[in-house]
mmCIF file of C-alpha atoms in Angstrom:
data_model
loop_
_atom_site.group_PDB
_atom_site.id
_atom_site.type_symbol
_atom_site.label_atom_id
_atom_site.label_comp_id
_atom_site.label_asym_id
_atom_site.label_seq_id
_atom_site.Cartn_x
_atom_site.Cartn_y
_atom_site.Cartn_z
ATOM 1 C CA UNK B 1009 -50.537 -2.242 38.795
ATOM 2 C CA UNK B 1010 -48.268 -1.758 36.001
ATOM 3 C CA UNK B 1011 -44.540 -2.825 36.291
ATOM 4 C CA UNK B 1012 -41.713 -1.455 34.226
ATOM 5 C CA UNK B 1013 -41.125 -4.431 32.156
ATOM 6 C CA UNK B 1014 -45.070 -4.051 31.025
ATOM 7 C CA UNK B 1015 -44.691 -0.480 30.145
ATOM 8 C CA UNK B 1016 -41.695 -1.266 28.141
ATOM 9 C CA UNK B 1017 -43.928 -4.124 26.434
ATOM 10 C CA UNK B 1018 -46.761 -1.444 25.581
ATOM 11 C CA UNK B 1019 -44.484 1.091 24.426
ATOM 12 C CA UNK B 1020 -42.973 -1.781 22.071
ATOM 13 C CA UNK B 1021 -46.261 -2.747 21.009
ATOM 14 C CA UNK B 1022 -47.682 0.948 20.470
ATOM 15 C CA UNK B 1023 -44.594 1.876 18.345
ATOM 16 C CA UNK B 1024 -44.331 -2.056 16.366
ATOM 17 C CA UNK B 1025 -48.058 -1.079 15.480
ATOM 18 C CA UNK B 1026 -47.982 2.581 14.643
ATOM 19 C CA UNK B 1027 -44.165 1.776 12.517
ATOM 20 C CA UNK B 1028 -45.942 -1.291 11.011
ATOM 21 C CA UNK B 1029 -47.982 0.944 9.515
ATOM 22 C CA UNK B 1030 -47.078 3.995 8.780
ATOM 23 C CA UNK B 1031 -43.762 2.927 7.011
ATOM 24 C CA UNK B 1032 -45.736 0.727 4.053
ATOM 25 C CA UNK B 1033 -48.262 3.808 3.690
ATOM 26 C CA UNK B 1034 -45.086 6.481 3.660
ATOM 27 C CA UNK B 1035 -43.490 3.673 0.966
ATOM 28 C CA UNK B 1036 -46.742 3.815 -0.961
ATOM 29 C CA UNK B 1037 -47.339 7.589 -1.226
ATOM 30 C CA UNK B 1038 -43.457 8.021 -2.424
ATOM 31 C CA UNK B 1039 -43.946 5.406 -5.035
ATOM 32 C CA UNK B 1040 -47.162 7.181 -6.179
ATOM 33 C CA UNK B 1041 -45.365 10.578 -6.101
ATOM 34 C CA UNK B 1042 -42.215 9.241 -7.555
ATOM 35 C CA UNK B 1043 -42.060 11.893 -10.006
ATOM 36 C CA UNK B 1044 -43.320 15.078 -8.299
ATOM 37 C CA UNK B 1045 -40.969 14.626 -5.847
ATOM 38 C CA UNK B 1046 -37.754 16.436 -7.800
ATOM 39 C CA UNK B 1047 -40.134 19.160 -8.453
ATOM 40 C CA UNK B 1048 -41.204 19.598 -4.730
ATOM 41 C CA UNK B 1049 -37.067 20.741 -3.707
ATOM 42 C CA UNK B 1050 -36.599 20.501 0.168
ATOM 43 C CA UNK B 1051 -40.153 18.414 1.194
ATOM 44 C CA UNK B 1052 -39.015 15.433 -1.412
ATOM 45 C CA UNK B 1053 -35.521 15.520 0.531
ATOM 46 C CA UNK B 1054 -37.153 15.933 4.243
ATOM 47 C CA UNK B 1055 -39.985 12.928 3.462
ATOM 48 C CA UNK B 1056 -37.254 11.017 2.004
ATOM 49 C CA UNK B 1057 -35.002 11.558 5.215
ATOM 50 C CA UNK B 1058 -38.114 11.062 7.413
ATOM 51 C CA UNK B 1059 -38.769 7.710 5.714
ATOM 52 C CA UNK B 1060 -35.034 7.337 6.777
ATOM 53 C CA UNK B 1061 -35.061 7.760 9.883
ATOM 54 C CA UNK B 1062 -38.522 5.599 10.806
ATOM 55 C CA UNK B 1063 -36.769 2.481 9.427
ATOM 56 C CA UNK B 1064 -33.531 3.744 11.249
ATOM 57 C CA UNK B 1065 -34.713 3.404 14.491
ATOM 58 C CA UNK B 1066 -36.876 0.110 13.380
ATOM 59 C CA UNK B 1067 -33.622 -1.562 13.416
ATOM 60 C CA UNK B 1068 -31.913 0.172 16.208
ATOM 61 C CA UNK B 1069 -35.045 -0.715 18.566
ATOM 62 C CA UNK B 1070 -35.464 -4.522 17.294
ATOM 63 C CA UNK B 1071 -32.689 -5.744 19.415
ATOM 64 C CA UNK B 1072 -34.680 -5.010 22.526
ATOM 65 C CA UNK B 1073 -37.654 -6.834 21.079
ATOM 66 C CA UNK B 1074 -35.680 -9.623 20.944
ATOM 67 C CA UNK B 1075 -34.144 -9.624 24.366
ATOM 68 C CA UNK B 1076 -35.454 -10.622 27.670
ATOM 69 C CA UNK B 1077 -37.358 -8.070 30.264
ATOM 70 C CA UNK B 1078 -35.252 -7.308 32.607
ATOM 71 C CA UNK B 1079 -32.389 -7.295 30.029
ATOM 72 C CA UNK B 1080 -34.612 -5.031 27.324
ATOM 73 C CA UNK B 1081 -35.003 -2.694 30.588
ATOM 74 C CA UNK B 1082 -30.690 -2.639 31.515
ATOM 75 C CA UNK B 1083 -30.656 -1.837 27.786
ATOM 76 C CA UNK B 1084 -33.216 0.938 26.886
ATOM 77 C CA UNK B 1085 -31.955 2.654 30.296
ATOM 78 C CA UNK B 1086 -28.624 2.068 28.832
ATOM 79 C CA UNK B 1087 -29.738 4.206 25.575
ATOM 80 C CA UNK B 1088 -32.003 6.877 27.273
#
């Protein structure tokens, strides 16, 4: 049966995968389309601010990888 403490470790593991990934392919296609992107207007702003806002919350979620279960629970309760 699944406790709270190993949802909490799947969700960190689901979003430490899909984040892994996603931001070094986002980093890639804005260094390909470094140039296009003034041209674009408001889509070279909102990818930019997207980009933003993945590695944002990489760093506002790594202090509950860090901590302990039951503490990483007090906390994300504590931010929901």
């Amino acid at each position: 049966m699944l406790t709270v403490e190993r949802v909490i470790e799947y969700y960190f593991a689901v979003v430490i995968i899909v984040g892994g990934l996603s931001v070094p392919l986002g980093i890639k296609h804005t260094l390909r389309t470094w140039r296009a992107l003034p041209e674009v207007g408001w889509m070279g702003r909102s990818f930019g601010m997207g980009l933003l806002a993945l590695v944002l919350a990489s760093f506002l979620e790594l202090p509950i990888l860090l901590l302990e279960s039951w503490l990483a629970l007090a906390f994300t309760a504590g931010l929901v």
